[in-house]
Amino acid sequence: MTEWYYEQDGTHVGPVSETDLNLMLANRLIDAGTRVWTASFGQQWKPANETQLQIPQPTPPPPLPPVSRPPQLAGTAEKRRAGPSASAIPEPSKAYAYLLAFLPLLGAVLVTAMAVAGGSGDLPTMINVVRFATLIVSLLLVFLDAKELRRVNIVSPTKVMVPFLLLIPAGYLLHRSFVMRLSWTPLWIWLGSFVVLLGVTRALMGS
């Protein structure tokens, strides 16, 4: 039986049989670079992988199978790449804002019609009634428009309440256009309508 020695921590260990040495290599108690010696080597120590010892060869794992993507995940990824569609963000109704904008013009028409129908005897009272009615309707339209903006999540309820502390409806329309970054058209229409209302009431009071 051939006797073998192997190196461990700078010293030689043995003798062991070739079978035992192969078992130690198989169980990774020593590695393939460990120097070993047997009588046939003379004065030379050799790494185990340069001898007739049985060096265990690592078995590579099989190739990974392709990953199949679930259909629903693929659709979700495509939607994320496409980004939010335009239909995902609802468009607020502009009806209340434009009714609010034309309200002073409607008041001017009502004042003129009442003056023509009833004469100028009680004209100041009629003008005050129209102003009061216009204010009440303005408050209602501001409330309805703010509710519509909350419905489509354009602003929070806290931000919507701020214009109620300002001049209504001019303050609300200014807040709506400047802060909420919506159309400026209702504000310009309201200013024009208000100028017409002032002109009509002054003309009627002066006549």
PDB file of N, CA and C in Angstrom, residues 26-119:
ATOM      1  N   ALA A  26     -12.431  14.557  -1.815  1.00  0.00           N
ATOM      2  CA  ALA A  26     -13.843  14.539  -2.198  1.00  0.00           C
ATOM      3  C   ALA A  26     -14.705  15.285  -1.191  1.00  0.00           C
ATOM      4  N   ASN A  27     -14.332  15.189   0.090  1.00  0.00           N
ATOM      5  CA  ASN A  27     -15.095  15.863   1.148  1.00  0.00           C
ATOM      6  C   ASN A  27     -14.593  17.275   1.436  1.00  0.00           C
ATOM      7  N   ARG A  28     -13.623  17.729   0.619  1.00  0.00           N
ATOM      8  CA  ARG A  28     -13.077  19.081   0.722  1.00  0.00           C
ATOM      9  C   ARG A  28     -12.426  19.354   2.080  1.00  0.00           C
ATOM     10  N   LEU A  29     -11.878  18.278   2.685  1.00  0.00           N
ATOM     11  CA  LEU A  29     -11.079  18.480   3.892  1.00  0.00           C
ATOM     12  C   LEU A  29      -9.733  19.083   3.524  1.00  0.00           C
ATOM     13  N   ILE A  30      -9.267  18.785   2.332  1.00  0.00           N
ATOM     14  CA  ILE A  30      -8.108  19.451   1.760  1.00  0.00           C
ATOM     15  C   ILE A  30      -8.497  19.837   0.337  1.00  0.00           C
ATOM     16  N   ASP A  31      -7.846  20.828  -0.219  1.00  0.00           N
ATOM     17  CA  ASP A  31      -8.209  21.261  -1.577  1.00  0.00           C
ATOM     18  C   ASP A  31      -7.186  20.750  -2.590  1.00  0.00           C
ATOM     19  N   ALA A  32      -7.476  21.044  -3.863  1.00  0.00           N
ATOM     20  CA  ALA A  32      -6.633  20.534  -4.943  1.00  0.00           C
ATOM     21  C   ALA A  32      -5.252  21.158  -4.939  1.00  0.00           C
ATOM     22  N   GLY A  33      -5.071  22.289  -4.270  1.00  0.00           N
ATOM     23  CA  GLY A  33      -3.758  22.927  -4.228  1.00  0.00           C
ATOM     24  C   GLY A  33      -2.902  22.469  -3.062  1.00  0.00           C
ATOM     25  N   THR A  34      -3.436  21.603  -2.200  1.00  0.00           N
ATOM     26  CA  THR A  34      -2.657  21.106  -1.060  1.00  0.00           C
ATOM     27  C   THR A  34      -1.473  20.270  -1.555  1.00  0.00           C
ATOM     28  N   ARG A  35      -0.311  20.558  -1.010  1.00  0.00           N
ATOM     29  CA  ARG A  35       0.883  19.808  -1.435  1.00  0.00           C
ATOM     30  C   ARG A  35       0.894  18.424  -0.765  1.00  0.00           C
ATOM     31  N   VAL A  36       1.199  17.426  -1.570  1.00  0.00           N
ATOM     32  CA  VAL A  36       1.231  16.038  -1.083  1.00  0.00           C
ATOM     33  C   VAL A  36       2.579  15.420  -1.484  1.00  0.00           C
ATOM     34  N   TRP A  37       2.846  14.289  -0.824  1.00  0.00           N
ATOM     35  CA  TRP A  37       4.135  13.598  -1.118  1.00  0.00           C
ATOM     36  C   TRP A  37       3.955  12.122  -0.926  1.00  0.00           C
ATOM     37  N   THR A  38       4.605  11.389  -1.798  1.00  0.00           N
ATOM     38  CA  THR A  38       4.735   9.940  -1.660  1.00  0.00           C
ATOM     39  C   THR A  38       6.144   9.567  -2.094  1.00  0.00           C
ATOM     40  N   ALA A  39       6.568   8.381  -1.799  1.00  0.00           N
ATOM     41  CA  ALA A  39       7.983   7.979  -1.993  1.00  0.00           C
ATOM     42  C   ALA A  39       8.425   8.119  -3.436  1.00  0.00           C
ATOM     43  N   SER A  40       7.485   7.982  -4.390  1.00  0.00           N
ATOM     44  CA  SER A  40       7.887   8.040  -5.806  1.00  0.00           C
ATOM     45  C   SER A  40       8.253   9.458  -6.235  1.00  0.00           C
ATOM     46  N   PHE A  41       7.943  10.498  -5.401  1.00  0.00           N
ATOM     47  CA  PHE A  41       8.240  11.883  -5.772  1.00  0.00           C
ATOM     48  C   PHE A  41       9.672  12.266  -5.422  1.00  0.00           C
ATOM     49  N   GLY A  42      10.378  11.374  -4.686  1.00  0.00           N
ATOM     50  CA  GLY A  42      11.739  11.718  -4.282  1.00  0.00           C
ATOM     51  C   GLY A  42      11.715  12.854  -3.267  1.00  0.00           C
ATOM     52  N   GLN A  43      12.403  13.962  -3.584  1.00  0.00           N
ATOM     53  CA  GLN A  43      12.489  15.088  -2.661  1.00  0.00           C
ATOM     54  C   GLN A  43      11.449  16.196  -2.973  1.00  0.00           C
ATOM     55  N   GLN A  44      10.549  15.947  -3.888  1.00  0.00           N
ATOM     56  CA  GLN A  44       9.639  17.006  -4.342  1.00  0.00           C
ATOM     57  C   GLN A  44       8.217  16.810  -3.816  1.00  0.00           C
ATOM     58  N   TRP A  45       7.665  17.867  -3.251  1.00  0.00           N
ATOM     59  CA  TRP A  45       6.245  17.885  -2.894  1.00  0.00           C
ATOM     60  C   TRP A  45       5.459  18.477  -4.075  1.00  0.00           C
ATOM     61  N   LYS A  46       4.316  17.897  -4.356  1.00  0.00           N
ATOM     62  CA  LYS A  46       3.516  18.352  -5.492  1.00  0.00           C
ATOM     63  C   LYS A  46       2.096  18.704  -5.035  1.00  0.00           C
ATOM     64  N   PRO A  47       1.481  19.712  -5.720  1.00  0.00           N
ATOM     65  CA  PRO A  47       0.059  19.965  -5.459  1.00  0.00           C
ATOM     66  C   PRO A  47      -0.761  18.737  -5.831  1.00  0.00           C
ATOM     67  N   ALA A  48      -1.829  18.518  -5.128  1.00  0.00           N
ATOM     68  CA  ALA A  48      -2.635  17.311  -5.347  1.00  0.00           C
ATOM     69  C   ALA A  48      -3.174  17.232  -6.762  1.00  0.00           C
ATOM     70  N   ASN A  49      -3.445  18.405  -7.385  1.00  0.00           N
ATOM     71  CA  ASN A  49      -4.011  18.378  -8.732  1.00  0.00           C
ATOM     72  C   ASN A  49      -2.975  18.061  -9.808  1.00  0.00           C
ATOM     73  N   GLU A  50      -1.694  17.882  -9.410  1.00  0.00           N
ATOM     74  CA  GLU A  50      -0.667  17.493 -10.366  1.00  0.00           C
ATOM     75  C   GLU A  50      -0.245  16.043 -10.163  1.00  0.00           C
ATOM     76  N   THR A  51      -1.039  15.289  -9.435  1.00  0.00           N
ATOM     77  CA  THR A  51      -0.730  13.878  -9.162  1.00  0.00           C
ATOM     78  C   THR A  51      -1.860  13.010  -9.692  1.00  0.00           C
ATOM     79  N   GLN A  52      -1.726  11.719  -9.433  1.00  0.00           N
ATOM     80  CA  GLN A  52      -2.759  10.783  -9.870  1.00  0.00           C
ATOM     81  C   GLN A  52      -3.958  10.733  -8.944  1.00  0.00           C
ATOM     82  N   LEU A  53      -3.940  11.559  -7.929  1.00  0.00           N
ATOM     83  CA  LEU A  53      -5.081  11.571  -7.016  1.00  0.00           C
ATOM     84  C   LEU A  53      -6.342  12.024  -7.755  1.00  0.00           C
ATOM     85  N   GLN A  54      -7.492  11.570  -7.270  1.00  0.00           N
ATOM     86  CA  GLN A  54      -8.766  11.886  -7.913  1.00  0.00           C
ATOM     87  C   GLN A  54      -9.295  13.229  -7.375  1.00  0.00           C
ATOM     88  N   ILE A  55      -9.112  14.236  -8.200  1.00  0.00           N
ATOM     89  CA  ILE A  55      -9.570  15.576  -7.821  1.00  0.00           C
ATOM     90  C   ILE A  55     -11.036  15.715  -8.218  1.00  0.00           C
ATOM     91  N   PRO A  56     -11.912  16.004  -7.266  1.00  0.00           N
ATOM     92  CA  PRO A  56     -13.335  16.130  -7.627  1.00  0.00           C
ATOM     93  C   PRO A  56     -13.551  17.341  -8.524  1.00  0.00           C
ATOM     94  N   GLN A  57     -14.287  17.150  -9.613  1.00  0.00           N
ATOM     95  CA  GLN A  57     -14.617  18.240 -10.521  1.00  0.00           C
ATOM     96  C   GLN A  57     -16.001  18.786 -10.164  1.00  0.00           C
ATOM     97  N   PRO A  58     -16.088  20.105 -10.024  1.00  0.00           N
ATOM     98  CA  PRO A  58     -17.401  20.681  -9.689  1.00  0.00           C
ATOM     99  C   PRO A  58     -18.405  20.456 -10.817  1.00  0.00           C
ATOM    100  N   THR A  59     -19.597  20.082 -10.445  1.00  0.00           N
ATOM    101  CA  THR A  59     -20.660  19.854 -11.425  1.00  0.00           C
ATOM    102  C   THR A  59     -21.449  21.145 -11.617  1.00  0.00           C
ATOM    103  N   PRO A  60     -21.408  21.725 -12.819  1.00  0.00           N
ATOM    104  CA  PRO A  60     -22.143  22.973 -13.026  1.00  0.00           C
ATOM    105  C   PRO A  60     -23.651  22.719 -13.021  1.00  0.00           C
ATOM    106  N   PRO A  61     -24.424  23.669 -12.553  1.00  0.00           N
ATOM    107  CA  PRO A  61     -25.883  23.490 -12.550  1.00  0.00           C
ATOM    108  C   PRO A  61     -26.417  23.584 -13.971  1.00  0.00           C
ATOM    109  N   PRO A  62     -27.582  23.036 -14.225  1.00  0.00           N
ATOM    110  CA  PRO A  62     -28.179  23.135 -15.560  1.00  0.00           C
ATOM    111  C   PRO A  62     -28.573  24.588 -15.863  1.00  0.00           C
ATOM    112  N   PRO A  63     -28.698  24.938 -17.135  1.00  0.00           N
ATOM    113  CA  PRO A  63     -29.093  26.312 -17.465  1.00  0.00           C
ATOM    114  C   PRO A  63     -30.488  26.641 -16.956  1.00  0.00           C
ATOM    115  N   LEU A  64     -30.672  27.889 -16.570  1.00  0.00           N
ATOM    116  CA  LEU A  64     -31.969  28.308 -16.053  1.00  0.00           C
ATOM    117  C   LEU A  64     -33.002  28.325 -17.178  1.00  0.00           C
ATOM    118  N   PRO A  65     -34.210  27.854 -16.888  1.00  0.00           N
ATOM    119  CA  PRO A  65     -35.262  27.919 -17.922  1.00  0.00           C
ATOM    120  C   PRO A  65     -35.712  29.372 -18.118  1.00  0.00           C
ATOM    121  N   PRO A  66     -36.208  29.704 -19.305  1.00  0.00           N
ATOM    122  CA  PRO A  66     -36.683  31.079 -19.528  1.00  0.00           C
ATOM    123  C   PRO A  66     -37.868  31.403 -18.635  1.00  0.00           C
ATOM    124  N   VAL A  67     -37.907  32.635 -18.157  1.00  0.00           N
ATOM    125  CA  VAL A  67     -38.987  33.073 -17.279  1.00  0.00           C
ATOM    126  C   VAL A  67     -40.156  33.524 -18.143  1.00  0.00           C
ATOM    127  N   SER A  68     -41.295  32.916 -17.919  1.00  0.00           N
ATOM    128  CA  SER A  68     -42.497  33.315 -18.666  1.00  0.00           C
ATOM    129  C   SER A  68     -43.208  34.410 -17.890  1.00  0.00           C
ATOM    130  N   ARG A  69     -43.458  35.529 -18.541  1.00  0.00           N
ATOM    131  CA  ARG A  69     -44.130  36.658 -17.893  1.00  0.00           C
ATOM    132  C   ARG A  69     -45.630  36.454 -17.908  1.00  0.00           C
ATOM    133  N   PRO A  70     -46.282  36.574 -16.753  1.00  0.00           N
ATOM    134  CA  PRO A  70     -47.743  36.432 -16.742  1.00  0.00           C
ATOM    135  C   PRO A  70     -48.389  37.509 -17.603  1.00  0.00           C
ATOM    136  N   PRO A  71     -49.477  37.193 -18.289  1.00  0.00           N
ATOM    137  CA  PRO A  71     -50.111  38.186 -19.173  1.00  0.00           C
ATOM    138  C   PRO A  71     -50.531  39.448 -18.452  1.00  0.00           C
ATOM    139  N   GLN A  72     -51.068  39.300 -17.214  1.00  0.00           N
ATOM    140  CA  GLN A  72     -51.536  40.484 -16.525  1.00  0.00           C
ATOM    141  C   GLN A  72     -50.392  41.404 -16.123  1.00  0.00           C
ATOM    142  N   LEU A  73     -49.200  40.810 -15.804  1.00  0.00           N
ATOM    143  CA  LEU A  73     -48.061  41.644 -15.468  1.00  0.00           C
ATOM    144  C   LEU A  73     -47.543  42.370 -16.699  1.00  0.00           C
ATOM    145  N   ALA A  74     -47.563  41.697 -17.830  1.00  0.00           N
ATOM    146  CA  ALA A  74     -47.127  42.337 -19.063  1.00  0.00           C
ATOM    147  C   ALA A  74     -48.024  43.507 -19.398  1.00  0.00           C
ATOM    148  N   GLY A  75     -49.330  43.330 -19.233  1.00  0.00           N
ATOM    149  CA  GLY A  75     -50.243  44.425 -19.512  1.00  0.00           C
ATOM    150  C   GLY A  75     -50.032  45.591 -18.577  1.00  0.00           C
ATOM    151  N   THR A  76     -49.755  45.274 -17.308  1.00  0.00           N
ATOM    152  CA  THR A  76     -49.509  46.349 -16.343  1.00  0.00           C
ATOM    153  C   THR A  76     -48.260  47.122 -16.690  1.00  0.00           C
ATOM    154  N   ALA A  77     -47.200  46.404 -17.109  1.00  0.00           N
ATOM    155  CA  ALA A  77     -45.962  47.093 -17.476  1.00  0.00           C
ATOM    156  C   ALA A  77     -46.186  47.999 -18.678  1.00  0.00           C
ATOM    157  N   GLU A  78     -46.981  47.527 -19.653  1.00  0.00           N
ATOM    158  CA  GLU A  78     -47.250  48.357 -20.817  1.00  0.00           C
ATOM    159  C   GLU A  78     -48.025  49.597 -20.444  1.00  0.00           C
ATOM    160  N   LYS A  79     -48.981  49.452 -19.525  1.00  0.00           N
ATOM    161  CA  LYS A  79     -49.744  50.617 -19.092  1.00  0.00           C
ATOM    162  C   LYS A  79     -48.865  51.620 -18.379  1.00  0.00           C
ATOM    163  N   ARG A  80     -47.896  51.102 -17.580  1.00  0.00           N
ATOM    164  CA  ARG A  80     -47.003  52.024 -16.873  1.00  0.00           C
ATOM    165  C   ARG A  80     -46.101  52.763 -17.841  1.00  0.00           C
ATOM    166  N   ARG A  81     -45.623  52.045 -18.886  1.00  0.00           N
ATOM    167  CA  ARG A  81     -44.783  52.719 -19.873  1.00  0.00           C
ATOM    168  C   ARG A  81     -45.576  53.743 -20.654  1.00  0.00           C
ATOM    169  N   ALA A  82     -46.843  53.427 -20.922  1.00  0.00           N
ATOM    170  CA  ALA A  82     -47.662  54.355 -21.702  1.00  0.00           C
ATOM    171  C   ALA A  82     -48.023  55.590 -20.913  1.00  0.00           C
ATOM    172  N   GLY A  83     -48.028  55.475 -19.571  1.00  0.00           N
ATOM    173  CA  GLY A  83     -48.376  56.624 -18.750  1.00  0.00           C
ATOM    174  C   GLY A  83     -49.879  56.748 -18.613  1.00  0.00           C
ATOM    175  N   PRO A  84     -50.325  57.647 -17.754  1.00  0.00           N
ATOM    176  CA  PRO A  84     -51.760  57.819 -17.553  1.00  0.00           C
ATOM    177  C   PRO A  84     -52.417  58.364 -18.806  1.00  0.00           C
ATOM    178  N   SER A  85     -53.551  57.790 -19.159  1.00  0.00           N
ATOM    179  CA  SER A  85     -54.272  58.249 -20.336  1.00  0.00           C
ATOM    180  C   SER A  85     -55.030  59.520 -20.021  1.00  0.00           C
ATOM    181  N   ALA A  86     -55.422  60.178 -21.084  1.00  0.00           N
ATOM    182  CA  ALA A  86     -56.133  61.443 -20.894  1.00  0.00           C
ATOM    183  C   ALA A  86     -57.472  61.225 -20.224  1.00  0.00           C
ATOM    184  N   SER A  87     -58.107  60.050 -20.475  1.00  0.00           N
ATOM    185  CA  SER A  87     -59.404  59.797 -19.876  1.00  0.00           C
ATOM    186  C   SER A  87     -59.309  59.499 -18.396  1.00  0.00           C
ATOM    187  N   ALA A  88     -58.083  59.256 -17.871  1.00  0.00           N
ATOM    188  CA  ALA A  88     -57.947  58.965 -16.443  1.00  0.00           C
ATOM    189  C   ALA A  88     -58.187  60.201 -15.597  1.00  0.00           C
ATOM    190  N   ILE A  89     -58.005  61.406 -16.165  1.00  0.00           N
ATOM    191  CA  ILE A  89     -58.209  62.644 -15.429  1.00  0.00           C
ATOM    192  C   ILE A  89     -59.489  63.289 -15.943  1.00  0.00           C
ATOM    193  N   PRO A  90     -60.576  63.241 -15.172  1.00  0.00           N
ATOM    194  CA  PRO A  90     -61.838  63.793 -15.665  1.00  0.00           C
ATOM    195  C   PRO A  90     -61.764  65.301 -15.827  1.00  0.00           C
ATOM    196  N   GLU A  91     -62.499  65.798 -16.805  1.00  0.00           N
ATOM    197  CA  GLU A  91     -62.532  67.229 -17.086  1.00  0.00           C
ATOM    198  C   GLU A  91     -63.674  67.858 -16.296  1.00  0.00           C
ATOM    199  N   PRO A  92     -63.391  68.916 -15.532  1.00  0.00           N
ATOM    200  CA  PRO A  92     -64.483  69.540 -14.761  1.00  0.00           C
ATOM    201  C   PRO A  92     -65.458  70.268 -15.681  1.00  0.00           C
ATOM    202  N   SER A  93     -66.702  70.321 -15.255  1.00  0.00           N
ATOM    203  CA  SER A  93     -67.715  71.062 -16.007  1.00  0.00           C
ATOM    204  C   SER A  93     -67.459  72.563 -15.863  1.00  0.00           C
ATOM    205  N   LYS A  94     -67.587  73.304 -16.966  1.00  0.00           N
ATOM    206  CA  LYS A  94     -67.363  74.745 -16.959  1.00  0.00           C
ATOM    207  C   LYS A  94     -68.673  75.528 -16.889  1.00  0.00           C
ATOM    208  N   ALA A  95     -69.791  74.799 -16.784  1.00  0.00           N
ATOM    209  CA  ALA A  95     -71.099  75.465 -16.855  1.00  0.00           C
ATOM    210  C   ALA A  95     -71.272  76.477 -15.729  1.00  0.00           C
ATOM    211  N   TYR A  96     -70.941  76.083 -14.493  1.00  0.00           N
ATOM    212  CA  TYR A  96     -71.159  76.983 -13.357  1.00  0.00           C
ATOM    213  C   TYR A  96     -70.267  78.216 -13.447  1.00  0.00           C
ATOM    214  N   ALA A  97     -69.034  78.034 -13.903  1.00  0.00           N
ATOM    215  CA  ALA A  97     -68.111  79.163 -14.011  1.00  0.00           C
ATOM    216  C   ALA A  97     -68.606  80.175 -15.043  1.00  0.00           C
ATOM    217  N   TYR A  98     -69.126  79.702 -16.174  1.00  0.00           N
ATOM    218  CA  TYR A  98     -69.598  80.625 -17.212  1.00  0.00           C
ATOM    219  C   TYR A  98     -70.937  81.264 -16.827  1.00  0.00           C
ATOM    220  N   LEU A  99     -71.796  80.521 -16.128  1.00  0.00           N
ATOM    221  CA  LEU A  99     -73.012  81.149 -15.613  1.00  0.00           C
ATOM    222  C   LEU A  99     -72.676  82.269 -14.640  1.00  0.00           C
ATOM    223  N   LEU A 100     -71.690  82.024 -13.792  1.00  0.00           N
ATOM    224  CA  LEU A 100     -71.228  83.047 -12.859  1.00  0.00           C
ATOM    225  C   LEU A 100     -70.653  84.243 -13.610  1.00  0.00           C
ATOM    226  N   ALA A 101     -69.941  83.984 -14.699  1.00  0.00           N
ATOM    227  CA  ALA A 101     -69.317  85.064 -15.460  1.00  0.00           C
ATOM    228  C   ALA A 101     -70.357  85.955 -16.140  1.00  0.00           C
ATOM    229  N   PHE A 102     -71.427  85.382 -16.646  1.00  0.00           N
ATOM    230  CA  PHE A 102     -72.456  86.152 -17.357  1.00  0.00           C
ATOM    231  C   PHE A 102     -73.548  86.699 -16.431  1.00  0.00           C
ATOM    232  N   LEU A 103     -73.446  86.407 -15.145  1.00  0.00           N
ATOM    233  CA  LEU A 103     -74.505  86.823 -14.213  1.00  0.00           C
ATOM    234  C   LEU A 103     -74.688  88.345 -14.153  1.00  0.00           C
ATOM    235  N   PRO A 104     -73.607  89.163 -14.092  1.00  0.00           N
ATOM    236  CA  PRO A 104     -73.829  90.621 -14.101  1.00  0.00           C
ATOM    237  C   PRO A 104     -74.541  91.105 -15.369  1.00  0.00           C
ATOM    238  N   LEU A 105     -74.248  90.485 -16.494  1.00  0.00           N
ATOM    239  CA  LEU A 105     -74.917  90.863 -17.738  1.00  0.00           C
ATOM    240  C   LEU A 105     -76.402  90.531 -17.664  1.00  0.00           C
ATOM    241  N   LEU A 106     -76.730  89.374 -17.063  1.00  0.00           N
ATOM    242  CA  LEU A 106     -78.131  89.026 -16.865  1.00  0.00           C
ATOM    243  C   LEU A 106     -78.811  90.022 -15.938  1.00  0.00           C
ATOM    244  N   GLY A 107     -78.074  90.477 -14.905  1.00  0.00           N
ATOM    245  CA  GLY A 107     -78.631  91.495 -14.017  1.00  0.00           C
ATOM    246  C   GLY A 107     -78.913  92.795 -14.743  1.00  0.00           C
ATOM    247  N   ALA A 108     -78.011  93.164 -15.653  1.00  0.00           N
ATOM    248  CA  ALA A 108     -78.233  94.392 -16.425  1.00  0.00           C
ATOM    249  C   ALA A 108     -79.480  94.272 -17.287  1.00  0.00           C
ATOM    250  N   VAL A 109     -79.673  93.091 -17.878  1.00  0.00           N
ATOM    251  CA  VAL A 109     -80.880  92.872 -18.691  1.00  0.00           C
ATOM    252  C   VAL A 109     -82.130  92.951 -17.830  1.00  0.00           C
ATOM    253  N   LEU A 110     -82.104  92.361 -16.634  1.00  0.00           N
ATOM    254  CA  LEU A 110     -83.266  92.399 -15.747  1.00  0.00           C
ATOM    255  C   LEU A 110     -83.577  93.814 -15.290  1.00  0.00           C
ATOM    256  N   VAL A 111     -82.552  94.572 -14.934  1.00  0.00           N
ATOM    257  CA  VAL A 111     -82.775  95.952 -14.498  1.00  0.00           C
ATOM    258  C   VAL A 111     -83.395  96.768 -15.624  1.00  0.00           C
ATOM    259  N   THR A 112     -82.867  96.589 -16.829  1.00  0.00           N
ATOM    260  CA  THR A 112     -83.406  97.332 -17.978  1.00  0.00           C
ATOM    261  C   THR A 112     -84.855  96.938 -18.239  1.00  0.00           C
ATOM    262  N   ALA A 113     -85.153  95.638 -18.179  1.00  0.00           N
ATOM    263  CA  ALA A 113     -86.523  95.185 -18.429  1.00  0.00           C
ATOM    264  C   ALA A 113     -87.475  95.699 -17.364  1.00  0.00           C
ATOM    265  N   MET A 114     -87.053  95.694 -16.111  1.00  0.00           N
ATOM    266  CA  MET A 114     -87.911  96.189 -15.028  1.00  0.00           C
ATOM    267  C   MET A 114     -88.118  97.695 -15.137  1.00  0.00           C
ATOM    268  N   ALA A 115     -87.084  98.422 -15.558  1.00  0.00           N
ATOM    269  CA  ALA A 115     -87.235  99.876 -15.715  1.00  0.00           C
ATOM    270  C   ALA A 115     -88.191 100.209 -16.841  1.00  0.00           C
ATOM    271  N   VAL A 116     -88.090  99.449 -17.930  1.00  0.00           N
ATOM    272  CA  VAL A 116     -88.996  99.691 -19.061  1.00  0.00           C
ATOM    273  C   VAL A 116     -90.431  99.328 -18.689  1.00  0.00           C
ATOM    274  N   ALA A 117     -90.599  98.239 -17.947  1.00  0.00           N
ATOM    275  CA  ALA A 117     -91.950  97.791 -17.602  1.00  0.00           C
ATOM    276  C   ALA A 117     -92.585  98.647 -16.509  1.00  0.00           C
ATOM    277  N   GLY A 118     -91.800  99.064 -15.495  1.00  0.00           N
ATOM    278  CA  GLY A 118     -92.387  99.753 -14.357  1.00  0.00           C
ATOM    279  C   GLY A 118     -92.077 101.220 -14.277  1.00  0.00           C
ATOM    280  N   GLY A 119     -91.312 101.766 -15.233  1.00  0.00           N
ATOM    281  CA  GLY A 119     -90.931 103.170 -15.157  1.00  0.00           C
ATOM    282  C   GLY A 119     -89.808 103.386 -14.178  1.00  0.00           C
TER     283      GLY A 119
END
